[in-house]
GROMACS .gro file of N, CA, C and O in nm:
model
  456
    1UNK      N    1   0.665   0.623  -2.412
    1UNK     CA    2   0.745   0.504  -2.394
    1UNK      C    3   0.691   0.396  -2.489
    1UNK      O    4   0.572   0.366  -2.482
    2UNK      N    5   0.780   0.333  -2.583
    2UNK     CA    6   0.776   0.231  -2.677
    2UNK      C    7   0.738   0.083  -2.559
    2UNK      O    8   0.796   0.061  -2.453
    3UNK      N    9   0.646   0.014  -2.609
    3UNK     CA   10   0.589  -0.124  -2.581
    3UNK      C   11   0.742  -0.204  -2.472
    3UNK      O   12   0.758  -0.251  -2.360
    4UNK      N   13   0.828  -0.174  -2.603
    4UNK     CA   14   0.973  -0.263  -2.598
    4UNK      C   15   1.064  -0.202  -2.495
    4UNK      O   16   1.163  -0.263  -2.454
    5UNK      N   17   1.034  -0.093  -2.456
    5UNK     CA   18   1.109  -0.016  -2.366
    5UNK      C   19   1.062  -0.035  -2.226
    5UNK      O   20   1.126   0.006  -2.129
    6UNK      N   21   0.955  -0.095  -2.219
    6UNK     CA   22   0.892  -0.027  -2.089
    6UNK      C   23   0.969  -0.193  -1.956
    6UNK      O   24   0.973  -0.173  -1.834
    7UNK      N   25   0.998  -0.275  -1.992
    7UNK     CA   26   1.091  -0.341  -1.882
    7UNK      C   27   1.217  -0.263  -1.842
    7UNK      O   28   1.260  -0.259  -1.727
    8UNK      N   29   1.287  -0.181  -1.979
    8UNK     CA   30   1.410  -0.102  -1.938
    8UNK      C   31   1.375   0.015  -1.807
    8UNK      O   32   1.454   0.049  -1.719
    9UNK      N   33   1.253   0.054  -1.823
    9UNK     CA   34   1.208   0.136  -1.763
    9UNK      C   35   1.164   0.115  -1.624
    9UNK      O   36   1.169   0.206  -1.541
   10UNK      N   37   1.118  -0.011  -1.596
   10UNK     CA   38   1.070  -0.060  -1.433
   10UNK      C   39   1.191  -0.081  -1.412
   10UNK      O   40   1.246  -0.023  -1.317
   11UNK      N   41   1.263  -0.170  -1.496
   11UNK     CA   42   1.387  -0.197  -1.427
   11UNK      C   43   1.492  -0.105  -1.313
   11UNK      O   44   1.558  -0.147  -1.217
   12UNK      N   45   1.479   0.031  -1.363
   12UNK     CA   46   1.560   0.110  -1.319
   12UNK      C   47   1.448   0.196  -1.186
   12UNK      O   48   1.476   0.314  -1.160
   13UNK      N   49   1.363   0.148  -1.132
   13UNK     CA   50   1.290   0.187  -1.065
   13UNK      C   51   1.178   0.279  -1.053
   13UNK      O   52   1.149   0.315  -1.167
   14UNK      N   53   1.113   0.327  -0.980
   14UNK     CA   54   1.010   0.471  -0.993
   14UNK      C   55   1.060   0.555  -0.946
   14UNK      O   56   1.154   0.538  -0.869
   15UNK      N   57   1.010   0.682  -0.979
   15UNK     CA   58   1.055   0.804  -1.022
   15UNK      C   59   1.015   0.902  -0.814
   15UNK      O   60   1.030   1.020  -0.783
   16UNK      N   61   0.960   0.771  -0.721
   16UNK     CA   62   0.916   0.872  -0.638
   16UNK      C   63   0.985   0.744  -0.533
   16UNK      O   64   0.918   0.743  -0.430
   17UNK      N   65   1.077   0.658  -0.528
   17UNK     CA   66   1.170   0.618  -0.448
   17UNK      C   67   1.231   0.721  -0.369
   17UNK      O   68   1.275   0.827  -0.415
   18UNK      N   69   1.231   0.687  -0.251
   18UNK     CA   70   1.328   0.758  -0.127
   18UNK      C   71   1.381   0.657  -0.010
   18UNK      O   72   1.334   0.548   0.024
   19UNK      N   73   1.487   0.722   0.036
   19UNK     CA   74   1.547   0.613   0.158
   19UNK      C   75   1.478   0.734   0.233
   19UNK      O   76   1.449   0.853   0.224
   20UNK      N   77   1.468   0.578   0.345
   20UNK     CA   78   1.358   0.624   0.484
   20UNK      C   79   1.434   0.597   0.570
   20UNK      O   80   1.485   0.488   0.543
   21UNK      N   81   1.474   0.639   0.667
   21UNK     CA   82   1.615   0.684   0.777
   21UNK      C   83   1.517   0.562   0.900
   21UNK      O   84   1.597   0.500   0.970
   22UNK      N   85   1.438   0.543   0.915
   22UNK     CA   86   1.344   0.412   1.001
   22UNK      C   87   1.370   0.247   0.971
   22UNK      O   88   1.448   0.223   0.879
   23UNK      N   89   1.325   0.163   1.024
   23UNK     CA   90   1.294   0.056   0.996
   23UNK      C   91   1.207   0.009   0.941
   23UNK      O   92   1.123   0.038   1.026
   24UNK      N   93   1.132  -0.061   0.840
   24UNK     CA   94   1.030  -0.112   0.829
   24UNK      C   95   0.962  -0.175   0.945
   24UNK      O   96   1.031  -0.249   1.016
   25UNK      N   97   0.829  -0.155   0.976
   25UNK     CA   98   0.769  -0.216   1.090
   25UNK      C   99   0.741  -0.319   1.076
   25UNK      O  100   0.774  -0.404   1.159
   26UNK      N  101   0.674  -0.347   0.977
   26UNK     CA  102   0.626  -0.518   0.901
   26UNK      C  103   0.729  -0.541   0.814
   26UNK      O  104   0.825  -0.477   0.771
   27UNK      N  105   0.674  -0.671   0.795
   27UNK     CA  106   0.753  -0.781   0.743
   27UNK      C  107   0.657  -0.857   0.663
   27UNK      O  108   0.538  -0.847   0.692
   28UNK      N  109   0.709  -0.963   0.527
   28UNK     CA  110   0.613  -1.025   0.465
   28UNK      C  111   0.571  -1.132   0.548
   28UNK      O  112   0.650  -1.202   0.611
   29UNK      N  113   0.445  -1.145   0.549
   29UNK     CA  114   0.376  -1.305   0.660
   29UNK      C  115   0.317  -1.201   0.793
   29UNK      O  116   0.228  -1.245   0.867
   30UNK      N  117   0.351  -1.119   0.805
   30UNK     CA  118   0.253  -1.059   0.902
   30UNK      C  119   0.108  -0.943   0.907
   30UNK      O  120   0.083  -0.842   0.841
   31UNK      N  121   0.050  -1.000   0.993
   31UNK     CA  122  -0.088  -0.957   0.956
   31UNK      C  123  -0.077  -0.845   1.026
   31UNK      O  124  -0.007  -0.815   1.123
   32UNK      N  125  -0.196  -0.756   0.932
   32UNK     CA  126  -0.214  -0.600   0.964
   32UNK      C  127  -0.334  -0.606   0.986
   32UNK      O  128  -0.410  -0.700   0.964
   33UNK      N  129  -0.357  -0.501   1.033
   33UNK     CA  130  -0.521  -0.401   0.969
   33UNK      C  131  -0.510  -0.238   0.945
   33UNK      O  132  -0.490  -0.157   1.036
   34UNK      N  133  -0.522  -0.211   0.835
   34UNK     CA  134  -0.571  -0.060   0.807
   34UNK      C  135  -0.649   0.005   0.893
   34UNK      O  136  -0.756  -0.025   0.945
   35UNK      N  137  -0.569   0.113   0.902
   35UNK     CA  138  -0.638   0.203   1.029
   35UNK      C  139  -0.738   0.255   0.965
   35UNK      O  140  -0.742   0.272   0.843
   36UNK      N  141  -0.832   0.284   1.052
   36UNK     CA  142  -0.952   0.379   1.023
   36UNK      C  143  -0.954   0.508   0.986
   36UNK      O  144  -0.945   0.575   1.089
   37UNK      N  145  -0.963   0.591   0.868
   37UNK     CA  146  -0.861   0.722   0.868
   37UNK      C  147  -1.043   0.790   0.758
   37UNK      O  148  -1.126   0.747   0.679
   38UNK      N  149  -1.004   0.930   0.841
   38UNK     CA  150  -1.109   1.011   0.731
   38UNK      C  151  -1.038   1.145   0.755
   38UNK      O  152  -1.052   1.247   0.823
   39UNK      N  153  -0.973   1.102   0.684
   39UNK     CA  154  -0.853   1.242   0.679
   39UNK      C  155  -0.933   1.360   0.542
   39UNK      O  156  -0.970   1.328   0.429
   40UNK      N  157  -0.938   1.520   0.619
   40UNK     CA  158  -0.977   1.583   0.556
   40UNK      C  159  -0.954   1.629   0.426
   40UNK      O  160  -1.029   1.700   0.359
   41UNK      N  161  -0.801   1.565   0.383
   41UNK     CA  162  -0.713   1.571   0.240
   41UNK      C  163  -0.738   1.469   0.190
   41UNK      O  164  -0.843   1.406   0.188
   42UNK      N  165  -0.602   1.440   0.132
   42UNK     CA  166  -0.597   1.326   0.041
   42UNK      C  167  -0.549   1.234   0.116
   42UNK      O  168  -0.495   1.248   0.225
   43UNK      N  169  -0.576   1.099   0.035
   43UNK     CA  170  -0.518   1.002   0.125
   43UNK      C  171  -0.514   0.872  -0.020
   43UNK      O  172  -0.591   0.869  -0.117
   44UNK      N  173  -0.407   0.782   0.007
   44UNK     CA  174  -0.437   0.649  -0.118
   44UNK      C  175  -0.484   0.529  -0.023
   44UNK      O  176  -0.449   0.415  -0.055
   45UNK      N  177  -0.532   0.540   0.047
   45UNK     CA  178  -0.574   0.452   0.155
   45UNK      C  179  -0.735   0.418   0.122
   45UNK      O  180  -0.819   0.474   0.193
   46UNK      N  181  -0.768   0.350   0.044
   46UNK     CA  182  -0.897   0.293  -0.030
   46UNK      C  183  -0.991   0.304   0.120
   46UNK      O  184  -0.951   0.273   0.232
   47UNK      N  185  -1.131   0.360   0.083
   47UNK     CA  186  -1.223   0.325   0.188
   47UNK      C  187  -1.286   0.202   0.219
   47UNK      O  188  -1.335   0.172   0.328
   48UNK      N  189  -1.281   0.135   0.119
   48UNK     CA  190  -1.308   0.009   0.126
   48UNK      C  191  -1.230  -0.090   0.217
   48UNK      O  192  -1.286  -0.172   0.290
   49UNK      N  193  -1.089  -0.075   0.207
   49UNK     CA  194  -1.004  -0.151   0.266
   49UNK      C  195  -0.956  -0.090   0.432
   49UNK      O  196  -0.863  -0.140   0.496
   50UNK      N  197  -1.036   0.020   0.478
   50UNK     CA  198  -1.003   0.063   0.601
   50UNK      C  199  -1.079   0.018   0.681
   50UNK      O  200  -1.202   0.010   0.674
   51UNK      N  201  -0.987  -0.024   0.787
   51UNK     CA  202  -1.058  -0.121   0.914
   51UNK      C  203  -1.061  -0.249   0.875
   51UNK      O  204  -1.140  -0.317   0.940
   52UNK      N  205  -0.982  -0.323   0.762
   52UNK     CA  206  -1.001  -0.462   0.750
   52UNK      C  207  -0.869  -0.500   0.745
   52UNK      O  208  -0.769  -0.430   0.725
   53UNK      N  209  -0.881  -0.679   0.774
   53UNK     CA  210  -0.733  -0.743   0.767
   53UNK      C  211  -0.661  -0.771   0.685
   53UNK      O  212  -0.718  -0.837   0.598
   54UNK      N  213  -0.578  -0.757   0.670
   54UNK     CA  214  -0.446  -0.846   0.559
   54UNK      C  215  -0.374  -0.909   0.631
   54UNK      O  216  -0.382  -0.941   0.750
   55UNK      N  217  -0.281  -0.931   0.530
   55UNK     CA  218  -0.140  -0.961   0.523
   55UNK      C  219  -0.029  -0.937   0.408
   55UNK      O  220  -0.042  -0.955   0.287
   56UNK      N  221   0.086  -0.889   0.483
   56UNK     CA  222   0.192  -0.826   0.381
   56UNK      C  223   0.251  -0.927   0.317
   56UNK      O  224   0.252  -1.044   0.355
   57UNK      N  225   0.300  -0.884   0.221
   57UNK     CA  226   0.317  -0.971   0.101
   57UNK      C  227   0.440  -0.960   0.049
   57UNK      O  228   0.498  -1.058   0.005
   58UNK      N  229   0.494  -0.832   0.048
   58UNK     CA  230   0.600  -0.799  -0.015
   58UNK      C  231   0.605  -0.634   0.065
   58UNK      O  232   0.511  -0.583   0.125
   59UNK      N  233   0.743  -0.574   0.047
   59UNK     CA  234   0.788  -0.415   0.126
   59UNK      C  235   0.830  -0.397   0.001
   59UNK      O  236   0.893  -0.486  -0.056
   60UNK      N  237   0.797  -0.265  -0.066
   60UNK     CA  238   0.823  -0.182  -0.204
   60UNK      C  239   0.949  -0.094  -0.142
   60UNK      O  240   1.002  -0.027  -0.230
   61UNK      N  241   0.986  -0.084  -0.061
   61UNK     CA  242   1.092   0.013   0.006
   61UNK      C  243   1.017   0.151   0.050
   61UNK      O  244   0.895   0.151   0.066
   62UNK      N  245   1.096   0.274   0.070
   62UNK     CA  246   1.085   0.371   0.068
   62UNK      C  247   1.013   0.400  -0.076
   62UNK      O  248   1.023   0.347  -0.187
   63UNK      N  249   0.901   0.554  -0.001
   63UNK     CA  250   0.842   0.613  -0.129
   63UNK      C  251   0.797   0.738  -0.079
   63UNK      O  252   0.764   0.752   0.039
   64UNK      N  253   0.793   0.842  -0.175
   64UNK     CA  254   0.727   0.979  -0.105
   64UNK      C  255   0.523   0.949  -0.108
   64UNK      O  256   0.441   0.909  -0.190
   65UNK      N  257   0.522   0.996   0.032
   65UNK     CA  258   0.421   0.992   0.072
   65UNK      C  259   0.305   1.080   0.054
   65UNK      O  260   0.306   1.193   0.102
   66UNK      N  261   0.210   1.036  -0.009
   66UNK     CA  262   0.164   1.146  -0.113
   66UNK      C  263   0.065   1.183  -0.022
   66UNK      O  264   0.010   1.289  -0.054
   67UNK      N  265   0.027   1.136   0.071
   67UNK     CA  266  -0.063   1.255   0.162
   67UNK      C  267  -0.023   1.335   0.228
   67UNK      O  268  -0.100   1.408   0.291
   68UNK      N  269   0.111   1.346   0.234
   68UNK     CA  270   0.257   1.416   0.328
   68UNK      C  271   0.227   1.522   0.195
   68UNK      O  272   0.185   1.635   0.216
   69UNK      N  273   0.259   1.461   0.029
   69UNK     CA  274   0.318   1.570  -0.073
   69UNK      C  275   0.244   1.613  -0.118
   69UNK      O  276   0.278   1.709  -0.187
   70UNK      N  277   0.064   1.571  -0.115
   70UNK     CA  278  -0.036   1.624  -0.226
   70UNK      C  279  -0.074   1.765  -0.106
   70UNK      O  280  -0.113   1.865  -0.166
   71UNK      N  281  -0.066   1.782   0.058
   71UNK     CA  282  -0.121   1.851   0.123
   71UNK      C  283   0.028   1.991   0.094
   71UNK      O  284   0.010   2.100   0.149
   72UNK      N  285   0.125   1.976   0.031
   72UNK     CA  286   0.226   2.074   0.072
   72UNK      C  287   0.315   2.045   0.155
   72UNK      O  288   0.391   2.142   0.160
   73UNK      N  289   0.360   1.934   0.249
   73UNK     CA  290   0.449   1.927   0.342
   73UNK      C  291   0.540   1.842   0.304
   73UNK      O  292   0.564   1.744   0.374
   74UNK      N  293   0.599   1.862   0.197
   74UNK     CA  294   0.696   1.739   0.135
   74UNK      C  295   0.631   1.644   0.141
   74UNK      O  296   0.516   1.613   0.172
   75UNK      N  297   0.767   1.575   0.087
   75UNK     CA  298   0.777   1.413   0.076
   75UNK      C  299   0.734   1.358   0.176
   75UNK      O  300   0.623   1.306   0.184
   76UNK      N  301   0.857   1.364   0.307
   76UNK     CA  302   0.777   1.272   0.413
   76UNK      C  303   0.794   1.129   0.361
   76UNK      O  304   0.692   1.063   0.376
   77UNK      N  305   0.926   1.044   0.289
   77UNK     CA  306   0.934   0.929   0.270
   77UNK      C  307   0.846   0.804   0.367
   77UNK      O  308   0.858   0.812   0.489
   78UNK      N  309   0.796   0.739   0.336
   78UNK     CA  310   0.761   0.579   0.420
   78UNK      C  311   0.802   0.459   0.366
   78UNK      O  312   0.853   0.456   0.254
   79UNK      N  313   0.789   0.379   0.418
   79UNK     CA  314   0.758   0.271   0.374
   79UNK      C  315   0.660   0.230   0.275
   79UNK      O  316   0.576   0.319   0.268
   80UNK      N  317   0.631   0.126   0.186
   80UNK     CA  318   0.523   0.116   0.105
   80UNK      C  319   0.483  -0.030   0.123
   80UNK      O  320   0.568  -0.075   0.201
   81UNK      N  321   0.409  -0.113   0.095
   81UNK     CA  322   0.378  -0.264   0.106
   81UNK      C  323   0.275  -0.289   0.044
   81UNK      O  324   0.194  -0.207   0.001
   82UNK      N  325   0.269  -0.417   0.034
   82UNK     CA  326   0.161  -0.474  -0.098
   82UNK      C  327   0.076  -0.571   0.036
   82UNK      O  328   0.136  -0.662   0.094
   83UNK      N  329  -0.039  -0.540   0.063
   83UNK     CA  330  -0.104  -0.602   0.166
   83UNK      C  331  -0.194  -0.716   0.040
   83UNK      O  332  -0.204  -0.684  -0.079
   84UNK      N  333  -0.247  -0.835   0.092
   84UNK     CA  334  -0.340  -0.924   0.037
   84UNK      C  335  -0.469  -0.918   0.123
   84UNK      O  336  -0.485  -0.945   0.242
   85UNK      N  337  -0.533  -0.887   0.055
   85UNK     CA  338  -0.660  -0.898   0.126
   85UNK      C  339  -0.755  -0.975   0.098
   85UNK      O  340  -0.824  -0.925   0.009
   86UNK      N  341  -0.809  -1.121   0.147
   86UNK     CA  342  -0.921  -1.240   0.110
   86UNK      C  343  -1.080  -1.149   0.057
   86UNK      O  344  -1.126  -1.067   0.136
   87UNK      N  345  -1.113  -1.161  -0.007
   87UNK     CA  346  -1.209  -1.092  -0.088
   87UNK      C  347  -1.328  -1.103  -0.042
   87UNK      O  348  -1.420  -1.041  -0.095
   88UNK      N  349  -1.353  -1.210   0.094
   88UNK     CA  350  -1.458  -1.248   0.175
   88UNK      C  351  -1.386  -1.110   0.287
   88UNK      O  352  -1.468  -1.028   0.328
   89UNK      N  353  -1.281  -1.098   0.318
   89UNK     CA  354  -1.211  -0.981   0.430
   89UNK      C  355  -1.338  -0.830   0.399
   89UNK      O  356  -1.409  -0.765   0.475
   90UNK      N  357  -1.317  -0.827   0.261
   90UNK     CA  358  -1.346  -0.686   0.172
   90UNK      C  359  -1.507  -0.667   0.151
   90UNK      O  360  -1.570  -0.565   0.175
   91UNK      N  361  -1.554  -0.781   0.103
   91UNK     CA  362  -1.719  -0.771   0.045
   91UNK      C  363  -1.815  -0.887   0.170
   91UNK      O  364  -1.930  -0.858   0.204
   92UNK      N  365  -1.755  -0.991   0.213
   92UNK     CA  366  -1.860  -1.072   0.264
   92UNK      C  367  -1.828  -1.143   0.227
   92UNK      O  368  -1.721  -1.149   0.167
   93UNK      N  369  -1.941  -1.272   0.251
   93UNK     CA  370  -1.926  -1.405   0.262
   93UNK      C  371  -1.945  -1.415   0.057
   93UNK      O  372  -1.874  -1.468  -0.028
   94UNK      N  373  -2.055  -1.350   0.051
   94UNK     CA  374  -2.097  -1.359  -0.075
   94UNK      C  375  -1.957  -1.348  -0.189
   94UNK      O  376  -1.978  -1.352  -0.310
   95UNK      N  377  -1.865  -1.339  -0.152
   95UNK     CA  378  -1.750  -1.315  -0.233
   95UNK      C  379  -1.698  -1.438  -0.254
   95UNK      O  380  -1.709  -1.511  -0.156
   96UNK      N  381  -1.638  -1.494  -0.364
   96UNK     CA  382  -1.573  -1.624  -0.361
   96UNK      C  383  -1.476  -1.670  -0.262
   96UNK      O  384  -1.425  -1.570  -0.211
   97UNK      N  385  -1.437  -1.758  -0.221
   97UNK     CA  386  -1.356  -1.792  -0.098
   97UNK      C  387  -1.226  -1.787  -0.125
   97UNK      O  388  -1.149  -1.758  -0.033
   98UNK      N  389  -1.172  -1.815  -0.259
   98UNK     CA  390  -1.042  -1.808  -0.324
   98UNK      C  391  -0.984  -1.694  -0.355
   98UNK      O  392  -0.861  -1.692  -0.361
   99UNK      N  393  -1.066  -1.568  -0.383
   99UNK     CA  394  -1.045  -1.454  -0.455
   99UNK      C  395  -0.966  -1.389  -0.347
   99UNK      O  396  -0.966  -1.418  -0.227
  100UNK      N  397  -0.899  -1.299  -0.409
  100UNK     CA  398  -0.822  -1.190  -0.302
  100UNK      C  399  -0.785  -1.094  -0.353
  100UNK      O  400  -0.790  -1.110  -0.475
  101UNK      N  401  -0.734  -0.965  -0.317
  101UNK     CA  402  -0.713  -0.827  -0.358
  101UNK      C  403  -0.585  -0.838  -0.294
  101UNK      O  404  -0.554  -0.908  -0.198
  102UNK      N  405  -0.494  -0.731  -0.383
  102UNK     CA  406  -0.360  -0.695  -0.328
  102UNK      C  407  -0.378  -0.561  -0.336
  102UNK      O  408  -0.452  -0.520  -0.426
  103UNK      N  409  -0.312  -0.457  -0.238
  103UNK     CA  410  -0.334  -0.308  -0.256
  103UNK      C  411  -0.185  -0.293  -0.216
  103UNK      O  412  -0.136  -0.378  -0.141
  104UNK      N  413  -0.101  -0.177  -0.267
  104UNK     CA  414  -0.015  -0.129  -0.200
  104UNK      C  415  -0.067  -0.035  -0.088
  104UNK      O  416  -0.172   0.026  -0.110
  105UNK      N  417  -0.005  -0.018   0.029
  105UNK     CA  418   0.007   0.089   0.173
  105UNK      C  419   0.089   0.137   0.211
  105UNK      O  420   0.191   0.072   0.237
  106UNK      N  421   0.084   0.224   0.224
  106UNK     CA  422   0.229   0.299   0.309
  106UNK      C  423   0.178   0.284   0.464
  106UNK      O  424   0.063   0.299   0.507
  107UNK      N  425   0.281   0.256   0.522
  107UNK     CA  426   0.332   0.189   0.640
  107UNK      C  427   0.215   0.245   0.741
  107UNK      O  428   0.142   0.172   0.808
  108UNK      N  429   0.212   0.432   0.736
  108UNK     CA  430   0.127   0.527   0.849
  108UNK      C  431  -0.063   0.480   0.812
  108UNK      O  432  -0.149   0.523   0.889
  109UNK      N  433  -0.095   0.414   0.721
  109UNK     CA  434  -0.188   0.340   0.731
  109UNK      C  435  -0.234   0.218   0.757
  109UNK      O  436  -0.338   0.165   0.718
  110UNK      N  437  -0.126   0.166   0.845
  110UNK     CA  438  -0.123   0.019   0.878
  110UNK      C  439  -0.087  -0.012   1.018
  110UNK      O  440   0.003   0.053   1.071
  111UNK      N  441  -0.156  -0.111   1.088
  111UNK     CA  442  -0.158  -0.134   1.225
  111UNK      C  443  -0.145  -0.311   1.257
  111UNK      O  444  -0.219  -0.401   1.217
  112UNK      N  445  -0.069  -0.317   1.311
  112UNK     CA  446   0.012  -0.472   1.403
  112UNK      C  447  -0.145  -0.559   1.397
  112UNK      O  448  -0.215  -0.481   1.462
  113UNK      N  449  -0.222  -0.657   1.363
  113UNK     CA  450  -0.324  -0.699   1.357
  113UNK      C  451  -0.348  -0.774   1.502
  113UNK      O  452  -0.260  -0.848   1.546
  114UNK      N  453  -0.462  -0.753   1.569
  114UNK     CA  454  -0.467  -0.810   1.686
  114UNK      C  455  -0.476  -0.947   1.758
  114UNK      O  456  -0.478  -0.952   1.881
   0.00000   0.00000   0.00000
């Protein structure tokens, strides 16, 4: 893909979009926490960011779920979301107070924050 091409190219979306027959559970402005997961496969669920808080930011729509597709059991569409995470949430105090991380999640790694 040419430099000049590559907006034509997001534009028209990613290549692993799916409609998800569910609702989205979250919404942007509501707080989560990443479940605790030590799943014996794969997973895109950062260890770092499991068991800590966010908040959603944005819903990417439907996407095939790659711990559903990397183990063999299909797609398995979800949800996807861009969580923010305060960078004091992630490392400690020792982290700047301003800084923050955004990660995308699919939905089955995310829990209603208490």
């Amino acid at each position: 893909v040419r430099a000049e091409d590559v907006p034509r190219f997001l534009a028209r979306g990613g290549p692993s979009e799916r409609p998800v027959s569910a609702a989205p559970r979250f919404a942007p402005g509501d707080d989560v926490r990443v479940k605790v997961l030590s799943p014996a496969g794969h997973t895109r669920a950062p260890r770092y960011c499991r068991g800590r808080a966010g908040t959603i930011v944005a819903l990417h729509g439907g996407h095939v779920f790659p711990d559903s597709n990397a183990a063999g059991r299909g797609e398995d569409p979800r949800h996807l979301y861009s969580v923010r995470f305060a960078a004091r949430e992630l490392w400690g105090e020792d982290a700047p107070a301003r800084d923050a991380v955004y990660i995308d999640l699919w939905e089955p790694y995310l829990a209603a924050a208490s």
